[in-house]
PDB file of C-alpha atoms in Angstrom:
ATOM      1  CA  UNK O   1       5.194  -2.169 -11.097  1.00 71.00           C
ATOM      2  CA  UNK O   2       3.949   0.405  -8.692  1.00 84.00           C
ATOM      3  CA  UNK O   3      -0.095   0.449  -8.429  1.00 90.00           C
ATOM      4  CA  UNK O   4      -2.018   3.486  -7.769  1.00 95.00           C
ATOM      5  CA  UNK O   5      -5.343   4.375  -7.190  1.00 97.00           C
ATOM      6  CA  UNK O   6      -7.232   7.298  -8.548  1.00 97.00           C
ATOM      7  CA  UNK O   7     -10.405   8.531  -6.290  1.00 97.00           C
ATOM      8  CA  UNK O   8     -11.541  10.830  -8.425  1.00 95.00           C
ATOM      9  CA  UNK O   9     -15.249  11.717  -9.705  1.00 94.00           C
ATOM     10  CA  UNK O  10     -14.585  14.406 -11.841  1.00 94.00           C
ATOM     11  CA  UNK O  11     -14.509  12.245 -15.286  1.00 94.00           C
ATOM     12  CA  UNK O  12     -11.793  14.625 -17.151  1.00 95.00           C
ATOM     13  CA  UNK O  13      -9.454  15.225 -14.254  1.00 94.00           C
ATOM     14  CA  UNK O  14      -9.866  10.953 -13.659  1.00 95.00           C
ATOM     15  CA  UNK O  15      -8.775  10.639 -17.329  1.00 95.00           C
ATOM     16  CA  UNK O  16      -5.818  12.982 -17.486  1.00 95.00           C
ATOM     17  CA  UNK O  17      -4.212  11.534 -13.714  1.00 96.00           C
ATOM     18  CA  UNK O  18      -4.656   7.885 -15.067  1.00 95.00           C
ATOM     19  CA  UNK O  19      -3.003   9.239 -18.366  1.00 95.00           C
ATOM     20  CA  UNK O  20      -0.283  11.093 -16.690  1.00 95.00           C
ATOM     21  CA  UNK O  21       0.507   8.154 -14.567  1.00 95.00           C
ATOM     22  CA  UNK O  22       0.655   5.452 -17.159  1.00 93.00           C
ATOM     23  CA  UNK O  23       3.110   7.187 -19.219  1.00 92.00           C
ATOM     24  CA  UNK O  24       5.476   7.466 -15.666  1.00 90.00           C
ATOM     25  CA  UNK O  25       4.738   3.575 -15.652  1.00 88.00           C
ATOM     26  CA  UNK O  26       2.552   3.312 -12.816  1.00 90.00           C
ATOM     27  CA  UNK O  27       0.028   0.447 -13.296  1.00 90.00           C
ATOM     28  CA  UNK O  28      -3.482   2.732 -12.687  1.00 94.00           C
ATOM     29  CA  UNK O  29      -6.792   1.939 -11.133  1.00 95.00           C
ATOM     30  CA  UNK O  30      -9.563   4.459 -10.657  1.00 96.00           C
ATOM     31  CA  UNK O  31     -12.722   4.610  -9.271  1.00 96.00           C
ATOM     32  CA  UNK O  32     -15.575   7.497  -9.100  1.00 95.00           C
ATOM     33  CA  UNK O  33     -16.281   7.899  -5.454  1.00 95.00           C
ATOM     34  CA  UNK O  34     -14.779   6.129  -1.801  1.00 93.00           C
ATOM     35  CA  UNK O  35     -17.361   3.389  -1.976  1.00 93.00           C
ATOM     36  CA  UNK O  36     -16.184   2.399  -5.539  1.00 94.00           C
ATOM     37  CA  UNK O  37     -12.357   2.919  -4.276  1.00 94.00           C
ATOM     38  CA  UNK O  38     -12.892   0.152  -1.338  1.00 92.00           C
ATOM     39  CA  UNK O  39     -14.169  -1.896  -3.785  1.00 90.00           C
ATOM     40  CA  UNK O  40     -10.635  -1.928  -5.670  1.00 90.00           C
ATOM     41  CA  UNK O  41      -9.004  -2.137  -2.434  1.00 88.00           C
ATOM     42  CA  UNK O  42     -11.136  -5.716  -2.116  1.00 83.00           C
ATOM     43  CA  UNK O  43      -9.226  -7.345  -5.360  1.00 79.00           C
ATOM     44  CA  UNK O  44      -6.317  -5.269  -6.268  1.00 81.00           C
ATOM     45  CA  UNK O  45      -3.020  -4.284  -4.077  1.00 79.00           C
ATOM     46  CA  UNK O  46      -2.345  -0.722  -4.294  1.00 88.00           C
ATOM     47  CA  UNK O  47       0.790   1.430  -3.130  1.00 88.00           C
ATOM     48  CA  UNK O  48      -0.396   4.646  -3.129  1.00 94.00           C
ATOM     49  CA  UNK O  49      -3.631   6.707  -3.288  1.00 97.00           C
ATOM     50  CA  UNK O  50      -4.787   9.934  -4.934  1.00 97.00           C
ATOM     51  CA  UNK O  51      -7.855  11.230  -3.196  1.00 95.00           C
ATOM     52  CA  UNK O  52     -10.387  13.801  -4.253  1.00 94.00           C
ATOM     53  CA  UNK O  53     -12.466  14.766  -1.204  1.00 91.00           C
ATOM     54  CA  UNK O  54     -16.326  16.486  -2.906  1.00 91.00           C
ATOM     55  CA  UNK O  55     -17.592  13.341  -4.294  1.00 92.00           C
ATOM     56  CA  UNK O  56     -20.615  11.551  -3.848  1.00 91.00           C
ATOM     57  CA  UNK O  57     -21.999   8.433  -1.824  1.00 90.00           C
ATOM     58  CA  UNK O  58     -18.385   8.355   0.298  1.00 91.00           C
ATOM     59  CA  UNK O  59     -16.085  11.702   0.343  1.00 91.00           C
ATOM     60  CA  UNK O  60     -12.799  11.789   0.522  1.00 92.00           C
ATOM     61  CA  UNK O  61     -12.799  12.549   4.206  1.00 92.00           C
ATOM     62  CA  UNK O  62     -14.712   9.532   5.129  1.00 93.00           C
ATOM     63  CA  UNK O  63     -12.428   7.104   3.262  1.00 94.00           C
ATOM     64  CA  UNK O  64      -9.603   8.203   4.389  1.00 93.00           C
ATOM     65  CA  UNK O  65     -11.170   7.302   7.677  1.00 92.00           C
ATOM     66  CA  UNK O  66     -12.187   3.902   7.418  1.00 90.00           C
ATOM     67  CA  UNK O  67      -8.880   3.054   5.624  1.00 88.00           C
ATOM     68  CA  UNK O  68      -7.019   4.091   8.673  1.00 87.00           C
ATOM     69  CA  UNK O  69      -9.802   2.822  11.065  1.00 85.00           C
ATOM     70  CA  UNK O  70      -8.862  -0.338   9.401  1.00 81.00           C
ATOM     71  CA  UNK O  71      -4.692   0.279  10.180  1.00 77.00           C
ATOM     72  CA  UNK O  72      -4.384   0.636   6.264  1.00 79.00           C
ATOM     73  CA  UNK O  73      -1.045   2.437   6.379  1.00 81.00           C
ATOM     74  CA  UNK O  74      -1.229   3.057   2.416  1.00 89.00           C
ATOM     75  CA  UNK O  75       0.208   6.545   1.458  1.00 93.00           C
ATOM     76  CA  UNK O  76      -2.812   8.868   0.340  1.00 95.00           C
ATOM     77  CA  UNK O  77      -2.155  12.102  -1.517  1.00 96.00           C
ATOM     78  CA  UNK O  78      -5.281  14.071  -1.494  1.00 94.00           C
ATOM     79  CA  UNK O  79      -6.031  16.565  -4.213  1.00 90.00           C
ATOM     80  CA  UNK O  80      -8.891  18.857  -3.706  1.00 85.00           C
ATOM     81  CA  UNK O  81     -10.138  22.068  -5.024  1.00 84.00           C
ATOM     82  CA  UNK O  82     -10.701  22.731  -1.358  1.00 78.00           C
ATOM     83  CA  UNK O  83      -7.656  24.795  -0.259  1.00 74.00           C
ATOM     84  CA  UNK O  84      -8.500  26.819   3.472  1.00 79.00           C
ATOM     85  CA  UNK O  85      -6.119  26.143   6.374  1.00 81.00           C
ATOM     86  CA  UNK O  86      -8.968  23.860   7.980  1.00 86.00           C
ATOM     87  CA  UNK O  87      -9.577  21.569   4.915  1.00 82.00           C
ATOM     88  CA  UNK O  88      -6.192  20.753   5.395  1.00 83.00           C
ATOM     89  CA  UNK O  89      -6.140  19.816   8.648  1.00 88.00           C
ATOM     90  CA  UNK O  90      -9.160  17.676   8.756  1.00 88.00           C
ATOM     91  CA  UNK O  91      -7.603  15.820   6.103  1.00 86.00           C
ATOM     92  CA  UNK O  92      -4.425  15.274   7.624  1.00 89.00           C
ATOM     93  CA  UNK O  93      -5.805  14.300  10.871  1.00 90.00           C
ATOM     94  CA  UNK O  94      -8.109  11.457   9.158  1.00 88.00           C
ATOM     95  CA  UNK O  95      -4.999  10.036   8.148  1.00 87.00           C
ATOM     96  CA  UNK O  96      -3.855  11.837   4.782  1.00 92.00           C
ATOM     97  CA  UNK O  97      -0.257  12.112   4.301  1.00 92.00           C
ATOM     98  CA  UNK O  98       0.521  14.853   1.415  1.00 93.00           C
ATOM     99  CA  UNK O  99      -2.097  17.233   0.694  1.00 92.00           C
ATOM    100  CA  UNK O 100      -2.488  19.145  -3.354  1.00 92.00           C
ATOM    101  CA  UNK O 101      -5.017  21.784  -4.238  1.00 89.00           C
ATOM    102  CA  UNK O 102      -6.313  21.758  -8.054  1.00 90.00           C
ATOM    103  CA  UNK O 103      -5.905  22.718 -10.560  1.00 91.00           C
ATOM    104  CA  UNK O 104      -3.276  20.128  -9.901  1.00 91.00           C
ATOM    105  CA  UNK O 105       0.332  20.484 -11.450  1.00 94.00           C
ATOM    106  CA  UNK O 106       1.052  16.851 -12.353  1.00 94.00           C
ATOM    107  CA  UNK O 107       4.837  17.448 -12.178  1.00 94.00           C
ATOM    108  CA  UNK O 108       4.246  18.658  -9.297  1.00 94.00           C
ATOM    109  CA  UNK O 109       2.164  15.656  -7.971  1.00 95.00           C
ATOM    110  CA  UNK O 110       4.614  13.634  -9.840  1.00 94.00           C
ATOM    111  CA  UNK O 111       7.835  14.662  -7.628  1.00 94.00           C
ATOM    112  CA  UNK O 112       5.084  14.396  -4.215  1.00 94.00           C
ATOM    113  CA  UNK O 113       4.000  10.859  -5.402  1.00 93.00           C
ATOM    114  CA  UNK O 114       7.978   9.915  -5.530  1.00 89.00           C
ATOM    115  CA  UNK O 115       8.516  11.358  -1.714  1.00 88.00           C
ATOM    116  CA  UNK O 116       5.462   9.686  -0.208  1.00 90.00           C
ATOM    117  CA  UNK O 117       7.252   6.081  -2.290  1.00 85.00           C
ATOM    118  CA  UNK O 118      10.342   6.851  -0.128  1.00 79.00           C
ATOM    119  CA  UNK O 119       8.840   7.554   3.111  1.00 77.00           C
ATOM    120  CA  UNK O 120       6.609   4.388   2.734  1.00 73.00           C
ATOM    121  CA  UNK O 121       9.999   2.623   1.998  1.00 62.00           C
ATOM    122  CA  UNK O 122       7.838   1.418  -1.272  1.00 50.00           C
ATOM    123  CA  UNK O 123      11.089   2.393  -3.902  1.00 46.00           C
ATOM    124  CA  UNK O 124      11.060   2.631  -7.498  1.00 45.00           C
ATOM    125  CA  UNK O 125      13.574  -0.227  -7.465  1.00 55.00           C
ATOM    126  CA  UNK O 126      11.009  -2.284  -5.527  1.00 69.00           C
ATOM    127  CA  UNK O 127      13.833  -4.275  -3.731  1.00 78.00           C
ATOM    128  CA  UNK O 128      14.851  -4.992  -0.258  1.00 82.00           C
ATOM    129  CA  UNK O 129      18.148  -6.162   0.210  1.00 85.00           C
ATOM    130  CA  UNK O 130      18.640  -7.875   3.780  1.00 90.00           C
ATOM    131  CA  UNK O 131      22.286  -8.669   4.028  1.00 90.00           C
ATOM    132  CA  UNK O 132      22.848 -11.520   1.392  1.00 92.00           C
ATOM    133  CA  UNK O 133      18.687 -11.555   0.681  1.00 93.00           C
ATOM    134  CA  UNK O 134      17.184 -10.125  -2.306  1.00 92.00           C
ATOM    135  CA  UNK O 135      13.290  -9.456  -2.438  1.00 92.00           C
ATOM    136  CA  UNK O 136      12.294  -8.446  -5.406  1.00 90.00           C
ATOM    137  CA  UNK O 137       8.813  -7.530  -6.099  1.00 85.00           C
ATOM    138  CA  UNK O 138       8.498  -6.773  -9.693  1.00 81.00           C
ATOM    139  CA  UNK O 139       9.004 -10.578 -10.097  1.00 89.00           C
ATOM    140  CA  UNK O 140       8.006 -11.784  -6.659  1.00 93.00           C
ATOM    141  CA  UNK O 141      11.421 -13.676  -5.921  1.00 95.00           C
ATOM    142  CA  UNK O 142      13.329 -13.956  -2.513  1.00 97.00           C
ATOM    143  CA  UNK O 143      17.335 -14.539  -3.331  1.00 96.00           C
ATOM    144  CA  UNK O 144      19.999 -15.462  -1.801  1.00 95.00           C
ATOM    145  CA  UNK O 145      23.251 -16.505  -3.838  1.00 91.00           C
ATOM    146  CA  UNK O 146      22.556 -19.283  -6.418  1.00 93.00           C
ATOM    147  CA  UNK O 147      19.487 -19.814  -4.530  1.00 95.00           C
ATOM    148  CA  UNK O 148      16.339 -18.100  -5.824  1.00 95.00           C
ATOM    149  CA  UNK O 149      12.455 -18.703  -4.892  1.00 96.00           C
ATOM    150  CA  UNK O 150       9.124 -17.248  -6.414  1.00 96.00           C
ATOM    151  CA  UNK O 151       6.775 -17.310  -3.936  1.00 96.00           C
ATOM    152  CA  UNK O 152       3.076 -16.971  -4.661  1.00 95.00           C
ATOM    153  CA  UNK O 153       1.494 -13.392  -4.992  1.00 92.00           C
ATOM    154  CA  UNK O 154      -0.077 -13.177  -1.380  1.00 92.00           C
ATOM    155  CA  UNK O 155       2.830 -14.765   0.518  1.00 95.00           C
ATOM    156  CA  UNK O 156       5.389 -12.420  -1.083  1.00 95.00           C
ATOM    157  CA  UNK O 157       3.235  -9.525  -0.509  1.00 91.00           C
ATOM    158  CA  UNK O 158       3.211 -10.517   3.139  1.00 94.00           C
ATOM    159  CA  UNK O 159       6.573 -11.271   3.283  1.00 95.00           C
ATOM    160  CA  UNK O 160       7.753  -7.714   1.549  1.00 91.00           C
ATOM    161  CA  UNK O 161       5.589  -5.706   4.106  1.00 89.00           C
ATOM    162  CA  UNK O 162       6.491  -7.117   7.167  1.00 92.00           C
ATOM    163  CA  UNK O 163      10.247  -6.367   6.096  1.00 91.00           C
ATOM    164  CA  UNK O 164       9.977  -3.573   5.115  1.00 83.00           C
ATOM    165  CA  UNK O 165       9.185  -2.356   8.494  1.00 84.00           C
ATOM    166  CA  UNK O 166      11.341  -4.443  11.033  1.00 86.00           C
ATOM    167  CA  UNK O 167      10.166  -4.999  14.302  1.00 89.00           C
ATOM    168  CA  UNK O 168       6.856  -3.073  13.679  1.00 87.00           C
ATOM    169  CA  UNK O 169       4.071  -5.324  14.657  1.00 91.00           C
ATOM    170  CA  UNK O 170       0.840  -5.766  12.550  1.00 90.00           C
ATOM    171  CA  UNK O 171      -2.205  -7.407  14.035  1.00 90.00           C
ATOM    172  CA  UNK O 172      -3.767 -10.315  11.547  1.00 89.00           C
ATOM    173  CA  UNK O 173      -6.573  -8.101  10.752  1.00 86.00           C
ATOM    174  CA  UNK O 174      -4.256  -5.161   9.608  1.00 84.00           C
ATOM    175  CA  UNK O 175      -2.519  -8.026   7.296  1.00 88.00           C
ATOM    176  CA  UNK O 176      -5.802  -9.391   6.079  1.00 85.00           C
ATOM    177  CA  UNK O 177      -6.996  -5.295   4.977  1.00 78.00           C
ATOM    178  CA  UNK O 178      -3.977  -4.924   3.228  1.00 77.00           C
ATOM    179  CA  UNK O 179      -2.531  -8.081   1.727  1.00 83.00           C
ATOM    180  CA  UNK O 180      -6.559  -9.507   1.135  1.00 80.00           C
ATOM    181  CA  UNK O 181      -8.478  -6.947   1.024  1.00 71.00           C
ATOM    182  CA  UNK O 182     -10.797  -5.209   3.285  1.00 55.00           C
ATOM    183  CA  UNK O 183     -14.036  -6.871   2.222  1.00 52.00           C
ATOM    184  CA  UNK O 184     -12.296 -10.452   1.611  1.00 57.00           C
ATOM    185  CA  UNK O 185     -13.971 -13.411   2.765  1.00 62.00           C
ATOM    186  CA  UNK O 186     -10.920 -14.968   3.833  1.00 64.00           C
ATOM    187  CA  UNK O 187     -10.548 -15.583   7.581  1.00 67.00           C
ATOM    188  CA  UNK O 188      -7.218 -14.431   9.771  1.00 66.00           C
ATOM    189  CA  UNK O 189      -6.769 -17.895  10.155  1.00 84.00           C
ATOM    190  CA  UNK O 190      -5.464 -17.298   6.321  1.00 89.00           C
ATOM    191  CA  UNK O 191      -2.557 -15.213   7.798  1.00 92.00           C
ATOM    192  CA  UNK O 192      -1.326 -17.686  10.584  1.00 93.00           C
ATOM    193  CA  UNK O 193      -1.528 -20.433   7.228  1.00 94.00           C
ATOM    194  CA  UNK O 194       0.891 -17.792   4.753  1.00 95.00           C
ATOM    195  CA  UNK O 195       3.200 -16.975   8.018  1.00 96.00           C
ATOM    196  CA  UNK O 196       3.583 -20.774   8.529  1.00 96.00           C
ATOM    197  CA  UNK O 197       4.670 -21.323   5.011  1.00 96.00           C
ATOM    198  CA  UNK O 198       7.433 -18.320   4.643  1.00 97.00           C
ATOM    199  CA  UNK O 199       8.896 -19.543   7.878  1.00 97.00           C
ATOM    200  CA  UNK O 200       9.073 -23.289   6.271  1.00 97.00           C
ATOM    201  CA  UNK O 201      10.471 -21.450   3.561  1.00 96.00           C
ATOM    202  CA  UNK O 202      13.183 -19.518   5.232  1.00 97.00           C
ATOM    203  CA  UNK O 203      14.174 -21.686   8.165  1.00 94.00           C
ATOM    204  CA  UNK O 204      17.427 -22.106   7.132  1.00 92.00           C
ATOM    205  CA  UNK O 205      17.768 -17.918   6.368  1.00 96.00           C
ATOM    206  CA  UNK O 206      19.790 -16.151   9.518  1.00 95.00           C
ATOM    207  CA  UNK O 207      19.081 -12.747   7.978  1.00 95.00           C
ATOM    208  CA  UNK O 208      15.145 -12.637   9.246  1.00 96.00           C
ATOM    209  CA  UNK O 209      12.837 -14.670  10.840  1.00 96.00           C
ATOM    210  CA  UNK O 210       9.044 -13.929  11.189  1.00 97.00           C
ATOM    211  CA  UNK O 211       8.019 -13.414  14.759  1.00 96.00           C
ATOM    212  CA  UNK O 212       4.481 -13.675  16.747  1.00 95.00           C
ATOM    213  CA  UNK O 213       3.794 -11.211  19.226  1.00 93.00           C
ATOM    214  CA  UNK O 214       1.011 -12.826  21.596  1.00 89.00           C
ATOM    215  CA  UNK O 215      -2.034 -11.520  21.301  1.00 86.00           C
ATOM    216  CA  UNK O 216      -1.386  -8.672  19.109  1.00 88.00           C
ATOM    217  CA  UNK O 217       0.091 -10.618  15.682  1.00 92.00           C
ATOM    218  CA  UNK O 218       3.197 -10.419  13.752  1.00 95.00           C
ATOM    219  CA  UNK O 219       6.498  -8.450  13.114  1.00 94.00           C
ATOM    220  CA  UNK O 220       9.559  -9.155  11.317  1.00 94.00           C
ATOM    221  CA  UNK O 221      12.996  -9.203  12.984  1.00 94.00           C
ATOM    222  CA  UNK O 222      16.260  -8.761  10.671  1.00 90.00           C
ATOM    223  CA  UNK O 223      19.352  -9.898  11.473  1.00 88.00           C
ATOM    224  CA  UNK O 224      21.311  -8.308   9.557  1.00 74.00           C
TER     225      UNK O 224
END
């Protein structure tokens, strides 16, 4: 299931997105304000973000910022009652990639919410196929012909991002924000430990291997 986040600290508008959502079947987690939304971001995986900007303790604007600050490539929608020219571009140059004024049309943010899945190769599917490899993350297996694995929740994660975008590389800490969370306690050591188990894993897969880049971190090379 496809996870979204709701930044939102209007209470009523926060109600109806999370209701809209859930009957799409996105799985829906909100929060009141940025500092609140970082705080989901610590415990819970999320595809995609909806993003009010006027709210209090941490705007819109300013998370948006330290997610990217932190490489967070997670798709963020903002929808905002502000609507000039230069609202718009501050918020795309923090990092935003769709931008929706209110009163929101939720078909409308619907259809957008679909395009940003595409572009961020995230699918509704939620498979990547790699020549004779399956990945499928509804049920967090890797297959390949009669052979099928379920890999544990964090190493499947890892696995499905850094295929998902071949040859891009992704520096531990980038991993840790995402996969961990950006306020986890675990150490980047914890990365080198999951990357060491896929490729134990998958040794014996021609399709992909996992690849460190010195000094920078890890990317994903298909084969296929």
């Amino acid at each position: 299931m496809i996870h979204i986040l709701v930044v939102e600290d209007e209470r009523n508008v926060r109600k109806l997105l999370e209701a809209v959502l859930k009957r799409e079947g996105y799985e829906v987690f909100t929060a009141e304000d940025g500092l609140k939304a970082l705080h989901v971001l610590e415990v819970q995986h999320i595809d995609l973000i909806i993003l009010d900007i006027m709210m209090p303790n941490m705007d819109g604007y300013e998370f948006a910022k330290e997610l990217r600050d932190a490489g967070s490539q997670i798709p963020i929608l903002m929808a905002t009652a502000k609507h000039l020219p230069e609202d718009k571009k501050k918020g795309f140059r923090l990092g935003t990639d769709d931008y929706m004024t209110k009163p929101i049309d939720t078909e409308e943010m619907l259809l957008r919410i679909q395009a940003l899945l595409r572009r961020s190769q995230i699918a509704s599917a939620r498979k990547l196929v790699i020549g004779k490899v399956i990945l499928d993350y509804e049920a967090l297996t890797v297959t390949r012909g009669d052979e099928k694995q379920t890999l544990p929740q964090k190493e499947f994660y890892l696995l499905y991002k850094l295929l998902s975008y071949p040859e891009r590389i992704f520096t531990r800490i980038q991993l840790m924000d995402e996969i961990w969370g950006m306020q986890s306690e675990s150490t980047d050591t914890t990365v080198n430990v999951h990357i060491n188990r896929l490729r134990k894993r998958f040794e014996g897969y021609p399709e992909f291997e996992l690849v460190s880049v010195r000094g920078l971190g890890y990317k994903a090379v298909r084969n296929t």
